[in-house]
Coordinates of C-alpha atoms in Angstrom, one line a residue:
M1 CA -0.8 28.1 -13.3
E2 CA -2.2 30.6 -11.0
H3 CA -2.4 29.1 -7.2
T4 CA -0.3 26.3 -7.8
I5 CA 0.1 24.2 -3.4
I6 CA 3.2 25.8 -2.9
Q7 CA 2.1 29.3 -3.1
R8 CA -1.7 28.4 -1.5
F9 CA 0.7 27.0 1.5
K10 CA 3.0 30.0 2.0
Q11 CA -0.2 32.5 2.0
Q12 CA -1.4 30.9 5.3
A13 CA 1.9 30.3 6.6
N14 CA 2.1 34.4 5.6
K15 CA -1.5 34.7 7.0
F16 CA -1.0 32.2 10.5
P17 CA 2.6 32.0 10.7
E18 CA 2.4 31.2 14.5
K19 CA -0.6 28.9 14.5
S20 CA -0.1 25.0 14.8
A21 CA -1.1 23.6 11.5
Y22 CA 0.5 20.1 12.5
V23 CA 0.6 18.0 15.7
F24 CA 2.4 14.4 15.9
L25 CA 0.8 12.1 19.2
A26 CA 3.2 9.3 19.1
D27 CA 1.9 8.1 21.8
G28 CA -1.2 10.0 22.4
E29 CA 0.4 12.2 25.5
S30 CA 3.7 14.3 24.1
K31 CA 2.4 16.9 21.9
P32 CA 4.9 17.7 19.5
S33 CA 3.8 20.3 16.9
I34 CA 5.0 22.7 14.1
S35 CA 3.4 25.9 13.2
F36 CA 2.7 27.2 9.7
A37 CA 5.8 29.5 9.4
E38 CA 8.0 26.9 10.9
L39 CA 6.6 23.9 8.4
D40 CA 7.4 26.5 5.3
Q41 CA 10.7 27.6 6.2
Q42 CA 11.8 24.0 6.9
A43 CA 10.4 22.4 3.6
E44 CA 11.8 25.3 1.8
A45 CA 15.5 24.6 3.6
L46 CA 15.1 21.0 2.7
A47 CA 13.7 21.4 -0.9
A48 CA 16.8 23.7 -1.6
R49 CA 19.0 20.5 -0.5
I50 CA 16.9 18.2 -2.3
Q51 CA 17.0 20.3 -5.8
A52 CA 21.0 20.4 -5.1
F53 CA 20.9 16.5 -4.8
M54 CA 18.8 15.3 -7.4
P55 CA 16.7 17.1 -10.7
I56 CA 13.4 18.5 -10.2
G57 CA 10.6 16.0 -12.3
A58 CA 12.7 13.2 -10.6
P59 CA 10.7 10.2 -8.2
M60 CA 11.9 10.3 -4.5
V61 CA 10.9 7.4 -3.0
L62 CA 9.9 8.4 0.8
C63 CA 10.4 6.1 3.8
L64 CA 10.0 7.7 7.3
P65 CA 8.1 6.8 9.9
A66 CA 5.2 9.0 10.9
S67 CA 6.8 12.1 12.7
I68 CA 6.7 15.7 12.3
E69 CA 9.7 15.4 9.8
F70 CA 7.9 13.4 8.0
K71 CA 5.1 16.5 7.3
I72 CA 8.6 18.6 6.3
S73 CA 10.4 16.0 3.8
L74 CA 6.5 15.7 2.2
L75 CA 6.3 19.4 2.0
A76 CA 9.5 20.0 0.9
C77 CA 9.4 17.5 -1.9
L78 CA 6.3 19.2 -2.9
Y79 CA 8.4 22.7 -3.0
A80 CA 11.8 20.9 -4.7
G81 CA 9.7 19.5 -7.7
V82 CA 10.4 16.2 -7.3
V83 CA 8.0 13.3 -7.6
I84 CA 7.0 11.7 -4.2
I85 CA 6.7 8.0 -4.1
P86 CA 5.9 7.1 -0.2
L87 CA 7.0 3.7 0.6
P88 CA 5.6 2.4 4.4
P89 CA 8.1 2.0 6.7
P90 CA 9.5 -1.7 7.5
E91 CA 9.3 -2.2 11.3
I92 CA 13.2 -2.8 12.0
T93 CA 13.1 -4.8 14.7
T94 CA 12.2 -8.0 12.4
D95 CA 15.0 -9.9 9.8
P96 CA 15.4 -6.8 6.7
K97 CA 14.6 -10.2 4.2
T98 CA 11.1 -10.3 5.5
F99 CA 10.2 -6.5 4.2
T100 CA 9.4 -6.1 0.6
V101 CA 8.7 -3.0 -1.6
G102 CA 6.8 -4.8 -4.3
P103 CA 6.8 -3.3 -7.8
I104 CA 7.7 0.5 -6.5
F105 CA 11.3 0.4 -7.9
D106 CA 10.7 -1.2 -11.4
D107 CA 7.6 0.9 -12.4
T108 CA 8.5 4.1 -11.4
Q109 CA 12.7 3.9 -12.1
A110 CA 12.9 5.9 -8.6
R111 CA 17.0 5.5 -7.8
V112 CA 17.0 7.5 -4.7
L113 CA 15.3 6.5 -1.5
L114 CA 15.1 9.1 1.5
T115 CA 14.7 7.6 4.9
T116 CA 15.9 7.9 8.6
E117 CA 19.4 7.6 9.4
T118 CA 18.3 4.8 11.6
M119 CA 16.9 2.6 8.7
K120 CA 19.8 3.0 6.2
S121 CA 21.8 0.1 7.0
Y122 CA 18.4 -2.0 7.7
L123 CA 17.0 -0.5 3.8
S124 CA 20.2 -2.0 3.0
H125 CA 20.1 -5.1 4.2
A126 CA 16.5 -5.5 3.1
L127 CA 17.0 -4.9 -0.6
Q128 CA 20.6 -5.5 -1.5
D129 CA 19.6 -8.7 -3.6
E130 CA 17.6 -6.7 -5.6
P131 CA 19.1 -6.1 -9.3
Y132 CA 18.5 -2.4 -9.6
F133 CA 20.6 -1.4 -6.3
S134 CA 23.0 -1.1 -7.4
D135 CA 21.6 1.8 -8.9
L136 CA 19.9 3.0 -6.1
T137 CA 21.0 5.5 -3.4
I138 CA 19.3 5.3 -0.1
I139 CA 20.1 8.9 1.4
S140 CA 19.0 10.3 5.0
K141 CA 18.5 14.0 5.4
A142 CA 22.3 14.5 6.7
D143 CA 23.4 13.4 3.4
L144 CA 21.9 15.7 1.0
P145 CA 24.3 18.7 0.2
A146 CA 24.5 21.7 2.5
V147 CA 23.3 24.6 0.6
P148 CA 21.8 27.5 2.1
A149 CA 17.7 28.3 1.9
S150 CA 18.0 30.8 -0.1
H151 CA 18.7 28.3 -3.1
W152 CA 15.8 27.2 -3.1
Q153 CA 14.3 27.4 -6.9
P154 CA 10.1 27.5 -7.0
P155 CA 9.8 24.8 -9.8
E156 CA 7.6 25.7 -12.6
L157 CA 4.4 23.3 -12.2
T158 CA 1.4 23.0 -14.5
E159 CA -1.7 21.3 -14.1
D160 CA 0.1 18.5 -16.0
T161 CA 3.2 18.0 -13.7
V162 CA 3.6 14.6 -11.8
V163 CA 4.1 15.6 -7.7
F164 CA 2.9 11.7 -7.2
G165 CA 3.1 7.9 -7.0
S166 CA 0.2 6.9 -5.2
Y167 CA 0.3 3.2 -4.7
T168 CA -3.1 1.0 -4.2
S169 CA -3.6 -1.1 -1.1
G170 CA -3.1 -4.8 -3.5
T171 CA -6.3 -6.2 -2.4
T172 CA -7.9 -7.5 -5.0
G173 CA -4.0 -7.9 -6.9
Q174 CA -0.7 -6.6 -7.2
P175 CA -0.4 -2.9 -5.9
K176 CA 0.2 -0.4 -8.8
G177 CA 1.3 3.3 -9.0
V178 CA -1.1 5.8 -9.7
I179 CA 0.3 9.0 -11.5
I180 CA -1.2 11.8 -9.3
T181 CA -0.7 15.4 -11.2
Q182 CA -0.9 18.7 -9.5
G183 CA -4.2 19.2 -11.3
N184 CA -5.9 16.4 -10.0
L185 CA -4.7 17.2 -6.4
L186 CA -5.4 20.8 -7.1
T187 CA -8.9 19.4 -8.2
S188 CA -9.4 17.1 -5.0
I189 CA -9.3 19.7 -2.6
Q190 CA -11.0 22.4 -4.0
D191 CA -14.4 19.6 -4.1
I192 CA -13.6 18.9 -0.2
S193 CA -13.1 22.2 0.9
I194 CA -16.6 23.5 -1.4
D195 CA -17.9 19.7 0.3
L196 CA -17.6 20.5 3.4
E197 CA -17.2 24.4 3.6
L198 CA -14.0 24.4 5.1
N199 CA -12.2 27.4 6.5
H200 CA -9.2 28.2 9.0
N201 CA -11.3 26.6 12.1
Q202 CA -11.2 23.4 11.2
V203 CA -9.0 20.5 13.0
L204 CA -9.0 17.3 11.4
C205 CA -7.7 14.0 13.3
T206 CA -6.3 11.0 11.4
L207 CA -4.8 7.5 12.6
F208 CA -4.1 5.8 9.1
N209 CA -1.1 4.8 7.4
H210 CA 0.4 8.7 7.4
Y211 CA 2.4 7.4 4.4
H212 CA -1.2 7.1 2.4
I213 CA -1.9 9.7 -0.5
I214 CA -5.4 10.0 0.7
M215 CA -4.2 11.2 4.4
A216 CA -1.5 13.5 2.3
L217 CA -4.8 14.9 0.6
W218 CA -6.9 15.6 3.6
E219 CA -4.2 17.2 5.9
M220 CA -2.7 18.7 2.7
T221 CA -6.4 20.2 2.1
I222 CA -7.4 21.1 5.8
N223 CA -3.6 23.1 5.4
L224 CA -4.4 24.7 2.6
N225 CA -7.6 27.0 4.3
G226 CA -5.7 27.2 7.3
G227 CA -7.0 24.4 10.0
Q228 CA -4.4 22.1 11.4
S229 CA -4.2 18.7 11.2
I230 CA -3.6 15.7 14.6
Y231 CA -1.7 12.4 13.5
L232 CA -2.6 9.9 16.2
P233 CA -1.6 6.8 15.1
I234 CA -3.8 4.0 15.5
A235 CA -1.0 1.4 16.9
T236 CA -1.1 4.0 20.3
V237 CA -4.9 4.0 19.6
L238 CA -4.9 0.2 19.5
K239 CA -3.4 0.0 22.7
K240 CA -5.4 3.0 25.0
P241 CA -8.5 3.3 22.9
I242 CA -9.5 6.1 25.3
L243 CA -6.8 8.1 24.0
L244 CA -8.9 9.2 20.2
L245 CA -11.9 10.2 22.4
K246 CA -9.6 12.4 24.8
T247 CA -7.8 14.0 21.6
L248 CA -11.0 15.0 20.2
A249 CA -12.3 16.6 22.9
D250 CA -9.1 17.8 24.3
Y251 CA -8.3 19.6 20.5
H252 CA -11.7 20.2 19.7
V253 CA -12.0 17.9 16.3
N254 CA -14.3 18.6 14.1
I255 CA -13.6 16.1 11.2
L256 CA -12.3 12.4 12.3
M257 CA -11.5 10.3 9.1
G258 CA -13.3 6.8 10.1
V259 CA -13.6 3.8 9.3
N260 CA -15.4 0.5 10.6
L261 CA -12.5 0.1 13.1
T262 CA -12.9 3.6 14.7
L263 CA -16.9 2.7 15.0
D264 CA -15.5 -0.4 16.6
L265 CA -13.0 0.6 18.8
C266 CA -15.4 3.7 20.2
V267 CA -18.1 0.9 20.8
N268 CA -16.6 -1.5 22.5
K269 CA -13.5 -0.8 23.6
I270 CA -13.6 1.8 26.1
Q271 CA -15.6 1.6 28.7
D272 CA -18.6 4.6 30.3
H273 CA -16.4 5.7 33.1
E274 CA -13.4 6.9 31.2
L275 CA -16.0 9.2 28.9
E276 CA -16.8 11.7 32.2
G277 CA -15.9 15.2 30.8
I278 CA -16.1 14.4 27.1
N279 CA -17.9 16.7 25.1
L280 CA -18.3 15.9 21.2
T281 CA -20.5 18.7 20.8
H282 CA -18.0 19.5 17.6
L283 CA -17.4 16.4 16.2
R284 CA -18.5 16.0 12.8
L285 CA -17.2 12.3 11.6
L286 CA -16.7 11.5 8.1
V287 CA -16.9 7.2 7.6
G288 CA -15.5 5.6 4.6
G289 CA -12.8 3.6 3.0
D290 CA -14.5 0.3 3.2
K291 CA -18.1 -0.9 3.3
V292 CA -19.6 1.3 6.3
K293 CA -21.1 -1.4 8.9
T294 CA -24.6 -0.3 9.5
D295 CA -25.2 -1.6 13.5
L296 CA -21.2 0.2 14.3
L297 CA -22.4 3.2 13.1
E298 CA -25.8 3.1 14.9
Q299 CA -24.2 2.1 18.0
F300 CA -21.6 4.7 17.8
V301 CA -24.6 7.3 17.8
A302 CA -26.4 6.1 20.2
R303 CA -23.4 5.6 22.4
Y304 CA -21.8 9.6 21.8
K305 CA -25.4 11.2 21.6
N306 CA -24.8 11.9 25.6
Y307 CA -21.4 13.3 25.1
G308 CA -22.9 15.9 22.8
F309 CA -22.5 14.1 19.1
H310 CA -25.5 15.1 17.0
R311 CA -26.5 12.2 14.4
T312 CA -26.4 14.3 11.7
S313 CA -22.9 15.2 11.9
V314 CA -22.0 11.6 10.5
Q315 CA -21.1 12.5 6.7
S316 CA -19.9 9.1 4.6
R317 CA -17.6 9.5 1.8
Y318 CA -16.2 7.0 -1.0
G319 CA -13.2 7.4 -3.1
Q320 CA -10.3 5.4 -3.8
A321 CA -5.8 5.8 -4.9
E322 CA -6.5 6.5 -8.1
G323 CA -8.9 9.3 -7.8
F324 CA -9.4 10.1 -4.1
G325 CA -12.7 11.8 -3.2
F326 CA -15.8 10.6 -5.8
T327 CA -19.4 11.0 -3.7
S328 CA -20.1 12.5 -0.2
S329 CA -23.2 12.3 2.0
I330 CA -25.3 15.9 3.0
I331 CA -24.0 17.7 5.2
G332 CA -26.6 18.3 7.9
E333 CA -28.4 14.7 7.6
F334 CA -27.6 11.1 8.7
P335 CA -26.9 9.2 5.8
R336 CA -29.9 7.0 4.3
I337 CA -29.6 3.0 5.4
E338 CA -31.2 0.8 2.8
S339 CA -32.4 -2.9 3.8
I340 CA -31.9 -4.4 0.9
S341 CA -33.0 -8.3 -0.3
E342 CA -29.9 -10.9 -0.6
A343 CA -31.9 -13.2 -2.5
A344 CA -32.7 -10.1 -5.5
L345 CA -28.9 -8.8 -5.3
A346 CA -27.6 -12.4 -6.2
D347 CA -29.4 -11.5 -9.5
N348 CA -28.2 -7.2 -9.8
A349 CA -31.7 -6.3 -8.5
I350 CA -32.0 -4.2 -5.8
L351 CA -35.8 -4.9 -4.1
P352 CA -37.3 -4.7 -0.4
P353 CA -36.1 -7.7 2.1
Q354 CA -38.6 -10.8 2.4
S355 CA -37.7 -11.5 5.6
D356 CA -34.6 -11.0 8.0
N357 CA -32.3 -13.0 6.9
D358 CA -32.6 -11.8 3.3
R359 CA -31.8 -8.7 4.7
I360 CA -28.9 -6.4 3.8
D361 CA -28.6 -2.4 5.5
L362 CA -27.0 -1.1 3.6
V363 CA -25.0 2.8 3.8
T364 CA -25.6 5.8 1.3
S365 CA -21.7 6.9 0.1
G366 CA -23.7 9.7 -1.0
K367 CA -23.6 12.2 -4.1
P368 CA -20.4 12.7 -6.4
L369 CA -18.6 15.4 -5.8
T370 CA -18.5 19.4 -7.6
S371 CA -16.2 17.7 -10.1
V372 CA -17.0 14.0 -10.6
T373 CA -19.3 12.4 -13.4
L374 CA -20.7 9.0 -12.0
Q375 CA -22.2 5.9 -14.3
I376 CA -23.3 2.7 -13.1
V377 CA -22.1 0.7 -15.7
D378 CA -22.8 -3.6 -16.4
P379 CA -19.2 -5.2 -16.4
V380 CA -19.9 -7.6 -18.3
T381 CA -21.6 -5.3 -22.0
L382 CA -20.3 -2.1 -20.8
E383 CA -23.7 -0.8 -21.3
P384 CA -25.2 1.9 -18.3
C385 CA -27.5 -0.3 -15.8
G386 CA -30.9 1.2 -14.9
M387 CA -31.7 2.5 -11.5
K388 CA -31.3 0.1 -8.9
R389 CA -29.8 -2.4 -10.8
V390 CA -26.1 -3.4 -9.5
G391 CA -23.5 -2.8 -12.2
E392 CA -19.5 -1.1 -11.7
V393 CA -19.0 1.9 -10.6
W394 CA -17.5 4.2 -13.2
V395 CA -16.4 7.9 -12.7
K396 CA -14.6 10.4 -14.5
G397 CA -13.5 14.2 -13.5
K398 CA -9.9 16.3 -13.1
A399 CA -10.0 14.9 -9.8
I400 CA -9.1 10.8 -11.4
G401 CA -4.8 10.0 -12.2
K402 CA -3.8 9.3 -15.8
G403 CA -3.0 6.2 -15.2
Y404 CA -0.7 3.2 -13.3
W405 CA 3.4 4.0 -13.3
N406 CA 4.5 1.7 -16.0
H407 CA 1.9 -0.5 -16.9
P408 CA -0.1 0.6 -20.1
E409 CA -2.0 -2.3 -20.5
K410 CA -3.3 -2.1 -16.6
T411 CA -4.0 1.6 -17.8
A412 CA -5.9 0.1 -20.8
Q413 CA -8.2 -1.8 -18.5
T414 CA -8.3 1.0 -16.0
F415 CA -8.8 4.5 -17.1
G416 CA -9.7 6.0 -20.3
F417 CA -13.4 3.6 -21.1
Y418 CA -16.7 5.8 -22.9
L419 CA -19.7 4.4 -23.3
P420 CA -20.8 2.7 -25.9
T421 CA -23.7 4.6 -26.3
N422 CA -23.3 8.1 -26.4
Q423 CA -19.2 8.1 -26.4
D424 CA -19.6 10.1 -23.0
G425 CA -16.3 9.2 -21.6
P426 CA -12.8 8.8 -20.4
F427 CA -14.2 7.0 -17.2
L428 CA -12.3 5.4 -14.5
R429 CA -13.6 1.9 -14.3
T430 CA -12.7 1.6 -10.2
G431 CA -13.8 -2.1 -9.7
D432 CA -16.1 -2.0 -7.0
L433 CA -20.2 -3.1 -7.4
G434 CA -23.2 -0.7 -6.7
Y435 CA -26.3 1.0 -7.3
M436 CA -27.8 4.7 -7.6
N437 CA -31.5 5.0 -6.1
E438 CA -34.1 7.9 -7.0
R439 CA -32.1 10.1 -4.7
G440 CA -29.0 10.2 -7.1
E441 CA -27.0 8.4 -4.2
L442 CA -24.3 5.7 -4.5
F443 CA -24.7 2.0 -2.6
L444 CA -21.8 -0.3 -2.5
V445 CA -22.5 -3.7 -2.3
G446 CA -18.7 -4.9 -3.2
R447 CA -15.4 -5.5 -5.2
L448 CA -16.2 -6.8 -8.6
K449 CA -13.3 -9.2 -8.0
E450 CA -14.0 -10.6 -5.0
R451 CA -18.0 -11.2 -6.0
L452 CA -18.5 -15.0 -5.5
T453 CA -20.8 -17.2 -8.5
L454 CA -22.6 -20.5 -6.9
N455 CA -24.6 -21.8 -9.1
G456 CA -25.1 -19.4 -11.3
R457 CA -26.1 -16.8 -8.5
Y458 CA -24.1 -14.0 -7.2
Y459 CA -22.9 -13.8 -3.3
Y460 CA -20.9 -11.6 -2.0
P461 CA -18.2 -12.6 0.4
E462 CA -18.7 -9.7 3.6
H463 CA -22.4 -11.2 4.2
I464 CA -21.5 -15.1 4.5
E465 CA -18.3 -13.9 6.6
N466 CA -20.9 -12.7 8.4
T467 CA -23.2 -15.4 9.0
A468 CA -20.4 -17.8 9.4
K469 CA -19.2 -15.1 12.4
S470 CA -22.8 -15.0 14.4
A471 CA -23.0 -19.4 13.5
H472 CA -20.9 -20.3 16.5
P473 CA -19.9 -18.5 20.0
L474 CA -15.8 -19.4 19.1
L475 CA -16.4 -17.6 15.4
E476 CA -17.8 -14.1 17.2
K477 CA -14.3 -14.0 18.5
A478 CA -12.5 -14.6 15.2
C479 CA -9.6 -12.4 14.7
A480 CA -10.7 -12.9 10.3
F481 CA -12.6 -14.2 8.1
S482 CA -12.1 -14.6 4.3
A483 CA -14.8 -16.5 2.2
F484 CA -13.6 -17.5 -1.4
A485 CA -14.4 -19.9 -3.8
I486 CA -12.1 -22.7 -5.6
N487 CA -12.8 -24.4 -8.9
L488 CA -13.2 -27.8 -8.6
N489 CA -14.0 -31.2 -11.0
N490 CA -15.2 -28.0 -13.1
R491 CA -17.3 -26.2 -10.3
D492 CA -16.9 -23.4 -8.0
E493 CA -17.4 -24.9 -4.3
L494 CA -17.5 -22.2 -1.1
V495 CA -14.7 -22.0 1.0
V496 CA -14.7 -19.8 4.5
A497 CA -11.2 -19.7 6.1
V498 CA -11.4 -18.2 9.9
E499 CA -8.4 -17.3 11.9
L500 CA -8.3 -17.8 15.5
E501 CA -5.9 -16.7 18.3
E502 CA -6.4 -20.7 19.3
V503 CA -7.5 -23.3 17.5
P504 CA -9.4 -26.3 18.9
Q505 CA -8.6 -30.0 18.2
D506 CA -12.3 -30.8 17.1
T507 CA -13.4 -28.2 14.5
Q508 CA -15.7 -30.8 13.4
R509 CA -19.3 -29.8 15.1
I510 CA -18.3 -26.2 14.4
K511 CA -18.3 -27.1 11.1
Q512 CA -21.5 -28.4 11.5
V513 CA -23.3 -25.2 12.7
V514 CA -21.7 -23.0 10.4
R515 CA -22.8 -25.0 7.3
E516 CA -26.0 -25.3 8.2
Q517 CA -26.4 -22.0 8.9
I518 CA -24.8 -21.1 5.6
R519 CA -27.5 -23.3 3.8
Q520 CA -29.8 -21.6 5.9
V521 CA -29.6 -17.6 5.4
H522 CA -27.7 -17.4 1.8
H523 CA -29.3 -21.1 -0.1
V524 CA -25.8 -22.3 -0.6
E525 CA -23.6 -24.8 0.1
L526 CA -20.4 -24.7 2.3
Y527 CA -17.9 -27.0 0.8
D528 CA -15.6 -26.1 4.0
L529 CA -14.0 -24.2 6.9
L530 CA -10.6 -23.8 7.3
T531 CA -10.0 -23.3 11.0
L532 CA -6.3 -21.4 11.0
P533 CA -3.9 -19.9 13.2
K534 CA -4.0 -15.9 13.7
N535 CA -2.2 -14.4 11.5
T536 CA -2.0 -17.3 8.2
L537 CA -4.8 -15.0 5.6
S538 CA -2.2 -13.1 2.9
R539 CA -2.4 -9.2 4.1
T540 CA -1.8 -6.2 2.4
K541 CA 0.8 -3.4 4.3
T542 CA -2.4 -1.9 5.4
G543 CA -3.6 -5.0 7.1
K544 CA -6.6 -5.8 4.4
I545 CA -7.1 -9.6 3.6
R546 CA -6.5 -10.6 0.7
R547 CA -9.4 -12.9 -0.4
N548 CA -8.3 -13.5 -4.0
Q549 CA -4.6 -15.0 -2.9
C550 CA -7.2 -17.2 0.2
Y551 CA -7.3 -20.2 -2.2
M552 CA -4.1 -20.5 -2.0
L553 CA -4.5 -22.3 1.5
V554 CA -7.2 -25.2 0.6
S555 CA -4.2 -27.8 -0.9
T556 CA -2.3 -27.4 2.3
T557 CA -5.2 -27.6 5.0
S558 CA -8.4 -28.5 3.1
G559 CA -9.0 -32.7 2.5
E560 CA -9.7 -34.1 5.4
N561 CA -12.6 -32.0 6.6
Q562 CA -15.6 -32.9 4.5
E563 CA -17.9 -34.4 5.3

C-alpha cells in the first residue's frame, strides 16, 4: 500500500527528528522523553531483533508497564510485522496465582510473551499451570538475538494485514479479542485527523490504560501528524490531582482525553489555591468512554472558565474496541444536552420530562465520523427505529474490526449484520442503546445486556444507582454501586449492591430510605439493598463494574434483609 503506518512515522521522524514525540510522566515530576528520530531508530533496531526471533505475521503478547520502553516496543512490533496482543501488566507485589490473563493465549495461539526482566519470573509462576505453558516462551528484550539494525526488513503490509489483537473490557461478558487490520487503523487515524484538524502543533495528554488499543491509536494519530503525546498515569493523578492541571499548563496540552473520573478529579479533588498560575486557554477536552455525567461536565466548565477554558472547547466522542471512533460532536460548539422523560424511556420513547423526578439529562455523542454509517435498530425485530426511538446502535465502515479471534459464533452474532429492509451492511452490533435526534446526533442511554426489565418496562442501572446514592448521606460516599435484576419465582426483582469503606452493623434504616426513594422516583419496588465491603463487586481489569455478574452475590449476602 502507498502509505503504511511505518512509512508515515518515518516521514515524521525525518521531518521533526529532534522533536519530542512522547513524554512519560511516571510521578508527574520527572520528565523522560524520546524524540521522533530516537523512537524511529530504537524501534527499527528492536524490530530487527524481533524478526530474527519469530516470523512476520505471528502474534506476540506485549506485557510491559507504562514507560518509554513500552512505546518503543509497540512501534517495534509494527515495524517487525508481528501482531501485537497487549496484556495488562501485573502488580508483581501480589500473589502470582491471582494474576489472570483470560482467553488471550487460547484465542490467538500466541506463544511468545515479551515483558521486562523483572516480570519474567513472576509471569512464569503465574502461568505455569496453564495447558499452553510448555509451548510458551517468556522473554525480555535481552533474550532476543543480537542482530544489527541493518538487518531490519520492512514488512509487506496491505489493508488486510492484521496488526493488533485488541481485547474488549469484559464489562458485559468474557473479554474478546478484536482482529484489527492496518486498514482499520489507517481509516481511524484519517477520521480523527480530519475531524480534529490535526497538525504538528498538537499535544495530547492521556491518563488511562497505556496497553489499550484506543490509547495506542490516539497516541499514534498524534505522532503521525507530527504532534507530541504525553502519558500521565491515572494512579499518579489520584494521589495528587493537581499534577494533571500542572501538566496541561506546563506542556500547553491542547487535547485531553477525559472520562467522568477525570472530570470528578478536576471538580472535586483540587483546591482553589493550587490553581494559581494555571492557564487552560489552549485546552480542548474530549469526553467519552462512559456515558458522560452532565452535572460533572457543567461543573468543570463553570470552574475552569476563570482559568481560560472555553465552554466551546468541549467535544464528546463515542467508540469501542471493535471499531475505535464512531461519532464526535461539532468542534466549536458545546455538546448538546437533552432532558428526557424516564417514564417514556421505560417504553423506548424519547419525550420531554413531566417533572424533576422524571428528568434524565443526556450529553450527545455527536454525529458519525467521515467513514462511519450509523443506524438505530430494534434489537428484537432488527428493523430501523424512527427518530427519537431507543434502539441498538449499529455501525459500519472501514474502521470496524474484522471479528473476534477464534470465535466464529461470537463474530457472527456481532459483526456482519444487514438491515432486512434494504440489505444495507455489514453492520457491527455495538450492544449500546441510544437514539438519534432531529439534528442527526447520537445520544447513548445504556447497554443492552445491562438494561433491566421489571414489570414489563425497561430501566437503566445507572439511573437507579444515582437515586440510591442520593437517598442517604452514607451512600453519597460509597465506593461503587451496581443495580441488577435477579429472577425469583419466575419474576425479576431489583437489587442494588453498594460498596462502603465501613459497613455499619445496622443497615435497616438505610434500606428503608433507599427503598422508598426508588419507589417514588422510578415507581418500582426494591427487593434488596446489599451493603458490602470495598472491592467486593466484580470488576474488569480497567476497573469497570461487571453488573451482569453481581447476581451471584445474592445467594451469599441476601435473605435476611427483606422487609
